[in-house]
PDB file of C-alpha atoms and ligand atoms in Angstrom:
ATOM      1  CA  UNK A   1       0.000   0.000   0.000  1.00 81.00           C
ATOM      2  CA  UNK A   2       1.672   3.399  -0.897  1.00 95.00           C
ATOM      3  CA  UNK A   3       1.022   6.245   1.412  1.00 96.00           C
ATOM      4  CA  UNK A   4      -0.815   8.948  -0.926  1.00 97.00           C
ATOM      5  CA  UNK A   5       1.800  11.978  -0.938  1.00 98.00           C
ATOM      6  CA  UNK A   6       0.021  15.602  -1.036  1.00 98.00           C
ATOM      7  CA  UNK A   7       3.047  18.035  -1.970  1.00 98.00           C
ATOM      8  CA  UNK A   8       2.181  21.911  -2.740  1.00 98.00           C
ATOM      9  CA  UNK A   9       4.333  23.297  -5.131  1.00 98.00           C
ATOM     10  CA  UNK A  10       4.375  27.235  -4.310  1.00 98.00           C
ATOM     11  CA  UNK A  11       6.508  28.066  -6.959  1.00 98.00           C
ATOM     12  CA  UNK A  12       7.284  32.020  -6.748  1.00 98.00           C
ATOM     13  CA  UNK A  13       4.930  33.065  -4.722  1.00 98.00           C
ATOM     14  CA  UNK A  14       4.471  34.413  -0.750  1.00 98.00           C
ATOM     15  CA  UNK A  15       6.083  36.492   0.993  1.00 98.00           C
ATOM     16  CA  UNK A  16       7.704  35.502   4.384  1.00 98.00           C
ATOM     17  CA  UNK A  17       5.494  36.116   6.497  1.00 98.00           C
ATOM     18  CA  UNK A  18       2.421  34.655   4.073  1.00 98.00           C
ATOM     19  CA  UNK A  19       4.943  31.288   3.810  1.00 98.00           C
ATOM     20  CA  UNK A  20       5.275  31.244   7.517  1.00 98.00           C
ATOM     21  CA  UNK A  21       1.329  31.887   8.082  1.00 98.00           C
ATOM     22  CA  UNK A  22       0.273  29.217   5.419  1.00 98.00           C
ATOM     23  CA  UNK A  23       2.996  26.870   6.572  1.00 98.00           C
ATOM     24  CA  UNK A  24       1.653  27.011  10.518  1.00 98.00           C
ATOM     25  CA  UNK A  25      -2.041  26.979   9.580  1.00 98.00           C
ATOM     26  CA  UNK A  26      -1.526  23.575   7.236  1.00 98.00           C
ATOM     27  CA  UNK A  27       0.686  22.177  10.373  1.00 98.00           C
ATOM     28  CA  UNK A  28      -1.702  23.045  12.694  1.00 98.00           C
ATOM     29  CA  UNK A  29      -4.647  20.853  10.813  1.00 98.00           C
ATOM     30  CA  UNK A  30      -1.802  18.272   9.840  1.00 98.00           C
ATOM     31  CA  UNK A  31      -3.448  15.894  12.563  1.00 96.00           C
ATOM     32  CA  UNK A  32      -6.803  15.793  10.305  1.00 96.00           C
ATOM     33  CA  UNK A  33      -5.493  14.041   7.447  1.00 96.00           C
ATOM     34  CA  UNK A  34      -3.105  11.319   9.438  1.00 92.00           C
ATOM     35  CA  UNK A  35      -3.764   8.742   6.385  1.00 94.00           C
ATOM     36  CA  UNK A  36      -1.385  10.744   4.048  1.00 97.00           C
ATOM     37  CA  UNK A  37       1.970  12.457   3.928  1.00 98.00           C
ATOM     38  CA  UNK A  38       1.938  16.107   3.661  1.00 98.00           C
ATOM     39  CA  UNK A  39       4.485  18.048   1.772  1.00 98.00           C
ATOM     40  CA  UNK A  40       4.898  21.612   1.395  1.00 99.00           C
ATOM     41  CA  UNK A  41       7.405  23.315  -1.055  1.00 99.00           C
ATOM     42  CA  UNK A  42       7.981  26.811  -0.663  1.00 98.00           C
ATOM     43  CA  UNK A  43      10.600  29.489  -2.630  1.00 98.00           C
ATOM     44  CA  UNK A  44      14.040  28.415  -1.230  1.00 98.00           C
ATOM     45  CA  UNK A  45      14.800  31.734   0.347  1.00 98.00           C
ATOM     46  CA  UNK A  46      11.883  30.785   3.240  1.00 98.00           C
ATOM     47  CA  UNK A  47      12.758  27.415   3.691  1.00 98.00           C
ATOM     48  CA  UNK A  48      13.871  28.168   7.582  1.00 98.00           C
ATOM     49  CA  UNK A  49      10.939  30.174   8.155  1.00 98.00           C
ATOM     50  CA  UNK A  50       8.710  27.382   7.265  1.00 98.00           C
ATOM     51  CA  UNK A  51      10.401  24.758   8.871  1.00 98.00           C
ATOM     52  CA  UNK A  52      10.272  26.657  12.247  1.00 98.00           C
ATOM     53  CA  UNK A  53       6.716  27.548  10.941  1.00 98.00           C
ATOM     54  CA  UNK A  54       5.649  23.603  10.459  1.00 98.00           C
ATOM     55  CA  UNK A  55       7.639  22.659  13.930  1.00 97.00           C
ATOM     56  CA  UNK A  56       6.684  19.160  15.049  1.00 97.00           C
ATOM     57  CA  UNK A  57       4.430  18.542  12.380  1.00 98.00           C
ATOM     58  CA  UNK A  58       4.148  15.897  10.353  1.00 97.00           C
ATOM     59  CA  UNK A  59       4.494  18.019   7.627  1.00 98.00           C
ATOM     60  CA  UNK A  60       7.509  17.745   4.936  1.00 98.00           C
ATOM     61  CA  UNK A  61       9.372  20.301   3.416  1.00 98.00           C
ATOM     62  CA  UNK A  62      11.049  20.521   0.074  1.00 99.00           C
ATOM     63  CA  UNK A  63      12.926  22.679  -2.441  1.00 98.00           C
ATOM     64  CA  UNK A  64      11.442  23.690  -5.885  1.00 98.00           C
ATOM     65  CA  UNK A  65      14.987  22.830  -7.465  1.00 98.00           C
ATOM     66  CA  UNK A  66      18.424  22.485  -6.935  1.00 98.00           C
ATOM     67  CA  UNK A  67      22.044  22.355  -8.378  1.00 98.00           C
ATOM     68  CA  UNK A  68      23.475  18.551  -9.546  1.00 98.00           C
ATOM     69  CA  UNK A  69      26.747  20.213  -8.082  1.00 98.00           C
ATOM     70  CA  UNK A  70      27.847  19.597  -4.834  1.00 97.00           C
ATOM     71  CA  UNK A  71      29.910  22.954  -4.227  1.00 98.00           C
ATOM     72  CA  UNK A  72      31.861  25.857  -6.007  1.00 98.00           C
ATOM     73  CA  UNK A  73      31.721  28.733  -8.105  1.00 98.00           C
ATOM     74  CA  UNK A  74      28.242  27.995  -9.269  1.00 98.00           C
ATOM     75  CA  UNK A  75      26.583  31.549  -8.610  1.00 98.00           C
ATOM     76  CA  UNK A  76      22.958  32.023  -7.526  1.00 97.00           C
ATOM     77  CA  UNK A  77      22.876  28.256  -6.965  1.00 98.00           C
ATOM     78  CA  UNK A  78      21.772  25.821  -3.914  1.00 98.00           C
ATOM     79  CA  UNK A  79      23.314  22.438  -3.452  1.00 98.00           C
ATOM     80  CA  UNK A  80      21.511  19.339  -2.052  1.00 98.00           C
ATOM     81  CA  UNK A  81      23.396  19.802   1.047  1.00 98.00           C
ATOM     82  CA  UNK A  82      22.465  23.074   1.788  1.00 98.00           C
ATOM     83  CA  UNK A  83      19.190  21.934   1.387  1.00 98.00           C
ATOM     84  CA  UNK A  84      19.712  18.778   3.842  1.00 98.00           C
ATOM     85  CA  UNK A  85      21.530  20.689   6.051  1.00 98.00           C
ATOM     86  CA  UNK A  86      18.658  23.427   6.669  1.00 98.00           C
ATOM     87  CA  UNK A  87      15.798  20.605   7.072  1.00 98.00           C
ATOM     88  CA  UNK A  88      14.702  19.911   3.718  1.00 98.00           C
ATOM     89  CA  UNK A  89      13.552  16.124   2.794  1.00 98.00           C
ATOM     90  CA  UNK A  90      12.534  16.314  -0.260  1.00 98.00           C
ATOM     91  CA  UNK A  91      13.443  18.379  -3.694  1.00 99.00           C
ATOM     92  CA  UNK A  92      11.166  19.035  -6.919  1.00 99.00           C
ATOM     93  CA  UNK A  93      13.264  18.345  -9.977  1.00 98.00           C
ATOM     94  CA  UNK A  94      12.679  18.921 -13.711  1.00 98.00           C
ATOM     95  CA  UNK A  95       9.548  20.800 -12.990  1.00 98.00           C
ATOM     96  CA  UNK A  96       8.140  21.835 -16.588  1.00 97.00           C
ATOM     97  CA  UNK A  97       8.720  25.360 -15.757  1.00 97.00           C
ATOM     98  CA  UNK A  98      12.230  24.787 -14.655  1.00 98.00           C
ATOM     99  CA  UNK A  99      12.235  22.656 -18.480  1.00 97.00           C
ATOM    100  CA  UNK A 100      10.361  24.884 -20.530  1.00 95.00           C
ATOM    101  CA  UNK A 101      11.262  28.711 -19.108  1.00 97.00           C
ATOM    102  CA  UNK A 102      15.044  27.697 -17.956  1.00 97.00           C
ATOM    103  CA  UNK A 103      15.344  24.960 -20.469  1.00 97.00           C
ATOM    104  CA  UNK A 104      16.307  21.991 -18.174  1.00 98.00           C
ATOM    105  CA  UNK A 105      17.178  18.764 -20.256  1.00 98.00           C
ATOM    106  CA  UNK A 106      16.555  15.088 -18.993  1.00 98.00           C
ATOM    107  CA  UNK A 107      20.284  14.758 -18.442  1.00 98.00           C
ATOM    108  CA  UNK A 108      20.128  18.224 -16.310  1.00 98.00           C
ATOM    109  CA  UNK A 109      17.494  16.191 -14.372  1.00 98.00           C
ATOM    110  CA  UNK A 110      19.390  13.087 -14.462  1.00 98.00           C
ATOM    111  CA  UNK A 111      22.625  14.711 -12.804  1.00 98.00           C
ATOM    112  CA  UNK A 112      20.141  16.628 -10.339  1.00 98.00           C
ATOM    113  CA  UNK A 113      18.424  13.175  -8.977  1.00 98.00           C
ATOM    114  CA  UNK A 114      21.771  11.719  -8.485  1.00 98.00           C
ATOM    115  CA  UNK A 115      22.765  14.142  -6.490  1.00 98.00           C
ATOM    116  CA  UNK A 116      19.585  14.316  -4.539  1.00 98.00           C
ATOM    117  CA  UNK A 117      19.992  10.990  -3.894  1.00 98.00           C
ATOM    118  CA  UNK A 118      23.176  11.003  -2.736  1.00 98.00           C
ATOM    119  CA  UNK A 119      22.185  13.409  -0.378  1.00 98.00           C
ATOM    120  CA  UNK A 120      19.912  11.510   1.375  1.00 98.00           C
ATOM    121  CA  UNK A 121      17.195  13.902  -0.502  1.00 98.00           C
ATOM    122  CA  UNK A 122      13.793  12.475  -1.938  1.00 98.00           C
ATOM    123  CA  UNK A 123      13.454  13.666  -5.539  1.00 98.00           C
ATOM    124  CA  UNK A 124      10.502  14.445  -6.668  1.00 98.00           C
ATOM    125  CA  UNK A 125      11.025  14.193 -10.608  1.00 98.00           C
ATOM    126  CA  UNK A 126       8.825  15.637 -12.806  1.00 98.00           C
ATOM    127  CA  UNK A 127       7.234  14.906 -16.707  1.00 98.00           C
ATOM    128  CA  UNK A 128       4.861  15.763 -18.945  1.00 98.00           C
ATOM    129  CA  UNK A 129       3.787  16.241 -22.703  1.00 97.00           C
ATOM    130  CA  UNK A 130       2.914  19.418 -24.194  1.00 96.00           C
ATOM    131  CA  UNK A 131      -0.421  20.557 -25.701  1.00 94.00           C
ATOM    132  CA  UNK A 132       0.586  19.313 -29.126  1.00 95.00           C
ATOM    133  CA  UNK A 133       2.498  16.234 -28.564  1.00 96.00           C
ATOM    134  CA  UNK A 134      -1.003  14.954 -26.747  1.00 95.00           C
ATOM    135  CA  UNK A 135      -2.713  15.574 -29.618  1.00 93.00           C
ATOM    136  CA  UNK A 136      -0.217  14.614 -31.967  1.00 96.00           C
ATOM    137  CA  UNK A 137      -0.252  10.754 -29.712  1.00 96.00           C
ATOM    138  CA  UNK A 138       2.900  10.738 -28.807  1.00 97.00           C
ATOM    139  CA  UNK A 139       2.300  11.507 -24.866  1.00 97.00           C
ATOM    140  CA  UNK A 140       3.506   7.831 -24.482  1.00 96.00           C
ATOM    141  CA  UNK A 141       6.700   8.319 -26.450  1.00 97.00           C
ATOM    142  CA  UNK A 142       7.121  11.804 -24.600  1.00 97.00           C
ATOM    143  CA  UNK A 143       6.902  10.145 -21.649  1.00 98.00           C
ATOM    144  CA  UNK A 144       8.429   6.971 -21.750  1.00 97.00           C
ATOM    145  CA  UNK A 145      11.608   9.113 -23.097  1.00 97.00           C
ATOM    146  CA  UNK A 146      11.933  11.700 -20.082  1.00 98.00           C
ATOM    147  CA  UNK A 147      11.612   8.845 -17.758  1.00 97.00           C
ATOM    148  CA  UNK A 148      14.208   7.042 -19.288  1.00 97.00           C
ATOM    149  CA  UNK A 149      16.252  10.306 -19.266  1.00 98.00           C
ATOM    150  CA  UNK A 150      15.576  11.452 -16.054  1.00 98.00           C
ATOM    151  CA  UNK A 151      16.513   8.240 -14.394  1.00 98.00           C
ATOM    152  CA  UNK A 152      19.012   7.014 -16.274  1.00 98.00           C
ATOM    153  CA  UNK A 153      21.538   4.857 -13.650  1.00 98.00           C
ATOM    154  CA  UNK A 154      19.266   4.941 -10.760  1.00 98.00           C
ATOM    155  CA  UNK A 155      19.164   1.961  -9.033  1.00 97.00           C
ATOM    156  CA  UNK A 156      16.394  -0.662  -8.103  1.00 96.00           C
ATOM    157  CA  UNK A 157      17.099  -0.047  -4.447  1.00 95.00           C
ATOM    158  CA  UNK A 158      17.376   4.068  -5.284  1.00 97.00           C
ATOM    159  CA  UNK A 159      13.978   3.813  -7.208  1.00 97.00           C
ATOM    160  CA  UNK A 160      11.931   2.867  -4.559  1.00 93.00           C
ATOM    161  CA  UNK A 161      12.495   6.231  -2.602  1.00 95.00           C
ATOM    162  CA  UNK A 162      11.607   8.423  -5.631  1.00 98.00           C
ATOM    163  CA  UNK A 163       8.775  10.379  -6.393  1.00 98.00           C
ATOM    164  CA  UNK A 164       7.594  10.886 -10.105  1.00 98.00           C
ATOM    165  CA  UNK A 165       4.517  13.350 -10.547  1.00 98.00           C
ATOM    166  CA  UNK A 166       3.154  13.937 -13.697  1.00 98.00           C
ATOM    167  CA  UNK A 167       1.921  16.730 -14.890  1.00 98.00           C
ATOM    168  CA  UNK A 168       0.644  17.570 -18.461  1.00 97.00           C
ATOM    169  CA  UNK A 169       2.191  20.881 -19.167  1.00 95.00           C
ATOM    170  CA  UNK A 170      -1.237  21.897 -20.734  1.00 94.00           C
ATOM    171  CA  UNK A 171      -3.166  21.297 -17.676  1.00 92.00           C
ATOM    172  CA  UNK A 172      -0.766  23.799 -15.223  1.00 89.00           C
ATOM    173  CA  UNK A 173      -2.166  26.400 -13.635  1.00 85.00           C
ATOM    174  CA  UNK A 174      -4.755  26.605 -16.680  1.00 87.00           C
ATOM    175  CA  UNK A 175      -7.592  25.081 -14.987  1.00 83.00           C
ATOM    176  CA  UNK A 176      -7.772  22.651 -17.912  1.00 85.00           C
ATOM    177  CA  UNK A 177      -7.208  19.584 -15.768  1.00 86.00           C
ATOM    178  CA  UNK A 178      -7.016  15.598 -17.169  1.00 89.00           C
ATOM    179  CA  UNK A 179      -9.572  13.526 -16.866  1.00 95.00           C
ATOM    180  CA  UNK A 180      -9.218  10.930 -14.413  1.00 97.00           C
ATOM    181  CA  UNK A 181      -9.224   8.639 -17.526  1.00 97.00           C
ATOM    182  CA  UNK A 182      -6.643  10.335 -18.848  1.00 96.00           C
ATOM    183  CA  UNK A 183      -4.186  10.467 -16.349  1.00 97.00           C
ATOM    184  CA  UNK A 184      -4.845   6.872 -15.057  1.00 98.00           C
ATOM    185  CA  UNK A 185      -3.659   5.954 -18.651  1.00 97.00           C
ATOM    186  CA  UNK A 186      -0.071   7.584 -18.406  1.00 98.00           C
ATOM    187  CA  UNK A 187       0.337   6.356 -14.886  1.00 98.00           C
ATOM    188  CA  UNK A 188      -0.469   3.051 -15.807  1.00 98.00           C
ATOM    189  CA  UNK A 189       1.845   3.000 -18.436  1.00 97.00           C
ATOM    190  CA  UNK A 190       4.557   5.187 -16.241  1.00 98.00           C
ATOM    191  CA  UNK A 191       4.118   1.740 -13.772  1.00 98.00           C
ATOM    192  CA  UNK A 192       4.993  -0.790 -16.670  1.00 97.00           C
ATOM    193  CA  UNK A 193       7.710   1.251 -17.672  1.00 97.00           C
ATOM    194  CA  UNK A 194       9.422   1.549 -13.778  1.00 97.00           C
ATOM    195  CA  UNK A 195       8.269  -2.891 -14.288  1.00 97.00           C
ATOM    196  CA  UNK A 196      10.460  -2.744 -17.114  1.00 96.00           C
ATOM    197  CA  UNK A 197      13.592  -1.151 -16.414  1.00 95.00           C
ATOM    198  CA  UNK A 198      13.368  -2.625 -12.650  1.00 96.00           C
ATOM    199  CA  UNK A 199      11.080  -5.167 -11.508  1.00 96.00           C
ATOM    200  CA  UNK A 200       7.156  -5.352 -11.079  1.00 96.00           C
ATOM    201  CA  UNK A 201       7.982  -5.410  -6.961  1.00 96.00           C
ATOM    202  CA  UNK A 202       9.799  -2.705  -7.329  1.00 96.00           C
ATOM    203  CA  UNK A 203       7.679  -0.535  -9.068  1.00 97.00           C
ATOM    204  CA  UNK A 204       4.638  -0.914  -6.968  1.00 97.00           C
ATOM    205  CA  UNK A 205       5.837   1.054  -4.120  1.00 97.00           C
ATOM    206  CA  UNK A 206       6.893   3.856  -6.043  1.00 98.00           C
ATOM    207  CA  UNK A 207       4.391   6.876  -5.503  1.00 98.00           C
ATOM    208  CA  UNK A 208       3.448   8.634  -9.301  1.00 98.00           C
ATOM    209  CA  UNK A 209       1.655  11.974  -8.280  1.00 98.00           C
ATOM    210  CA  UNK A 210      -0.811  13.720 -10.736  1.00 98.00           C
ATOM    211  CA  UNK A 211      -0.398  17.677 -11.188  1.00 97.00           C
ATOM    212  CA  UNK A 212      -2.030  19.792 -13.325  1.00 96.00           C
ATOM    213  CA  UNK A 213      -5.040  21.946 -11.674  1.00 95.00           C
ATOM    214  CA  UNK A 214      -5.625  19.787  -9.184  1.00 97.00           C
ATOM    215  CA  UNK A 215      -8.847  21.498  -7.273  1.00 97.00           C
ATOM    216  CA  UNK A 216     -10.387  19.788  -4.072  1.00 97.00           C
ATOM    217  CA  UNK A 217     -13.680  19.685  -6.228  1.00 97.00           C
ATOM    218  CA  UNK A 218     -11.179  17.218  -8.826  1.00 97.00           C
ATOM    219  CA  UNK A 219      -9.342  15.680  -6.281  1.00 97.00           C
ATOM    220  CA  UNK A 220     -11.741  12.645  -5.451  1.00 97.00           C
ATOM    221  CA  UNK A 221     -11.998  11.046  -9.059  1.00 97.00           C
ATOM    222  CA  UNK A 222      -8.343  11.885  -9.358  1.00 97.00           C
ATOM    223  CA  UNK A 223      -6.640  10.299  -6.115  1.00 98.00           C
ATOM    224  CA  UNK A 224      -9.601   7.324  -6.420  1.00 97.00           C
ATOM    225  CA  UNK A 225      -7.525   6.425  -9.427  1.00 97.00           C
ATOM    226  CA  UNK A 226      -5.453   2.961  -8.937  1.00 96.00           C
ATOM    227  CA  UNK A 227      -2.076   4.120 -10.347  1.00 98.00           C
ATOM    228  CA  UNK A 228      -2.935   7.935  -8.794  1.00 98.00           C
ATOM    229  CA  UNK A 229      -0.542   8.027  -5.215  1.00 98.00           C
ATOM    230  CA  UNK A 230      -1.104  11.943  -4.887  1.00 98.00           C
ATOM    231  CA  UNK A 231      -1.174  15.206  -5.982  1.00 98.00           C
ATOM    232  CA  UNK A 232       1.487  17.517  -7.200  1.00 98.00           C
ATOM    233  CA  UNK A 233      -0.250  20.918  -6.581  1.00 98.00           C
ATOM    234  CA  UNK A 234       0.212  24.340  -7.271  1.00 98.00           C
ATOM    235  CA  UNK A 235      -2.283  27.141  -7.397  1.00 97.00           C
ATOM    236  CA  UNK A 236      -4.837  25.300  -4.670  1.00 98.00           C
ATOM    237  CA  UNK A 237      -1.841  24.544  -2.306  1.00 98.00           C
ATOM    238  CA  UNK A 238      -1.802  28.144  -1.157  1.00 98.00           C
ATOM    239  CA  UNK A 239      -5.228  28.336   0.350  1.00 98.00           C
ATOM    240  CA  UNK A 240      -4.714  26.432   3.742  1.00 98.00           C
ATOM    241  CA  UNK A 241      -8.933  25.078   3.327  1.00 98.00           C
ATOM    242  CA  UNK A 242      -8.033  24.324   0.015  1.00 98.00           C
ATOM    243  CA  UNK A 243      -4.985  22.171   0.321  1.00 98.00           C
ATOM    244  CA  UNK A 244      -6.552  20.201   3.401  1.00 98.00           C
ATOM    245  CA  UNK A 245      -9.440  19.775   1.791  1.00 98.00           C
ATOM    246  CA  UNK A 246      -7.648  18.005  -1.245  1.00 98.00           C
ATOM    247  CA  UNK A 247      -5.695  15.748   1.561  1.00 98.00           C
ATOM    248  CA  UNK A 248      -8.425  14.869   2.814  1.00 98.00           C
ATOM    249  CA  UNK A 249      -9.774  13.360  -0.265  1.00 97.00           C
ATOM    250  CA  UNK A 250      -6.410  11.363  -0.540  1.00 96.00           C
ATOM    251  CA  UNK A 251      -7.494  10.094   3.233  1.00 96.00           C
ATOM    252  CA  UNK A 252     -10.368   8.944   2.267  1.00 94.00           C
ATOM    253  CA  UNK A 253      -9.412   6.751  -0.613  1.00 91.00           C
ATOM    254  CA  UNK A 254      -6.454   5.673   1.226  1.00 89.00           C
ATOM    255  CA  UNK A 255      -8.945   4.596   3.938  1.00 87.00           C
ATOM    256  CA  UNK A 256     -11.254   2.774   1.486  1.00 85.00           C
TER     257      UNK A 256
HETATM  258  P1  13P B   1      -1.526  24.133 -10.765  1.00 65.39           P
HETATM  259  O1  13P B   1      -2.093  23.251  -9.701  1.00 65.39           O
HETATM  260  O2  13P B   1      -1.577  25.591 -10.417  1.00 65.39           O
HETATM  261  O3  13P B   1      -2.095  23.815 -12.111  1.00 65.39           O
HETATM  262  O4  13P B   1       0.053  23.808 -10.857  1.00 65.39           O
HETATM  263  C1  13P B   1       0.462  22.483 -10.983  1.00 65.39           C
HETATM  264  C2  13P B   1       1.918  22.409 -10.805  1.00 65.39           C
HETATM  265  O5  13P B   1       2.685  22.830 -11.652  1.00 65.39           O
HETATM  266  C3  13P B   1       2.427  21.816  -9.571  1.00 65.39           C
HETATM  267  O6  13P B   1       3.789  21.553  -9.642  1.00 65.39           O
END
């Protein structure tokens, strides 16, 4: 049984005192979802503030991104140990944003989980098809090829303690979300693949999250899918009701 994951992605947004207020209220109702794992991902620069904010919650924190170096003249860059070293358990990597606006490759995302990993970090690796590969049908060949990128070397042991979301670039933050149909599909076939280049053990306790406008009045069909182990969420995770009230949908299938 995989423990449904519920991360929110805050990408650039806040301030510090709105991540420190949205941080506390979401730890503060942590104990009403206790069937799922809670995640929160703020802008690196209020990482500290939200860990002091989340306290002895059992809420997780992770980074939006990191550098696949480990130290240096790398300017305006964070390594996985600075991000270990101030609390942080998890890190988003190969976010579409982070591949489409700052042009990340699958081998950028490769070296990046790697070092995550190394770390003692849980990457949270991220892919998707655009708009027009969908409808050209090649979301399977987009798919199955950033995977294979993305976690090219990683081990069968390593495997197990990754996180792969998927999210359709066409669905983020444009309130066109994937059917539950839809996104079953690709995480069914995301399972074979892990089956494939691992084992079939081995790939059923890795958690795939869905992300894409992921609402709490979506969340139910979404999370009741099978091959559906959470939610990769961006614009609802910064509304404390909103966020808990998506959790609590994975709680209830997870209960089920
Ligand atoms: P939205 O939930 O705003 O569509 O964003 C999804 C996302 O990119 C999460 O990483």
């Amino acid at each position: 049984m995989r423990t449904p994951l519920i991360a929110g992605n805050w990408k650039m947004n806040t301030d510090g005192n709105g991540a420190a207020e949205l941080a506390g209220g979401i730890a503060s109702r942590a104990g009403e979802v206790p069937d799922v794992e809670l995640l929160v991902c703020p802008p690196a620069i209020y990482l500290t503030r939200v860990r002091n904010a989340i306290g002895d919650a059992s809420v997780g924190l992770g980074a939006q991104n990191m550098s696949c170096q480990p130290s240096g003249a790398f300017t305006g860059e964070i390594s996985a140990g600075m991000l270990t070293d101030i609390g942080a358990q998890y890190v988003i990597l190969g976010h579409s944003e982070r591949r489409h606006i700052f042009g990340e490759s699958d081998e950028n995302v490769n070296k990046k989980t790697h070092a995550a990993l190394a770390a003692g970090l849980v990457p949270v690796v991220c892919v998707g098809e655009l708009l027009e590969e969908r409808e050209a049908g090649r979301t399977a060949e987009v798919i199955s090829g950033q995977i294979k990128g993305s976690l090219a070397g990683i081990t069968a042991e390593q495997i197990s303690t990754v996180v792969i979301a998927y999210e359709p670039v066409w669905a983020i933050g444009t309130g066109k979300v994937a059917t539950p149909e839809q996104a079953e599909e690709v995480h069914a076939d995301l399972r074979k693949q892990l089956a494939e280049c691992y084992n079939a053990e081995v790939a059923e306790t890795v958690r795939i999250l869905y992300g894409g406008s992921v609402k709490p009045d979506n969340a139910n069909d979404l999370l009741g899918q099978p091959n559906i182990d959470g939610a990769l969420i961006g614009g609802a995770s910064l509304k404390v009701d909103d966020f808990l009230a998506i959790a609590a949908a994975g709680a209830a299938v997870a209960q089920a």
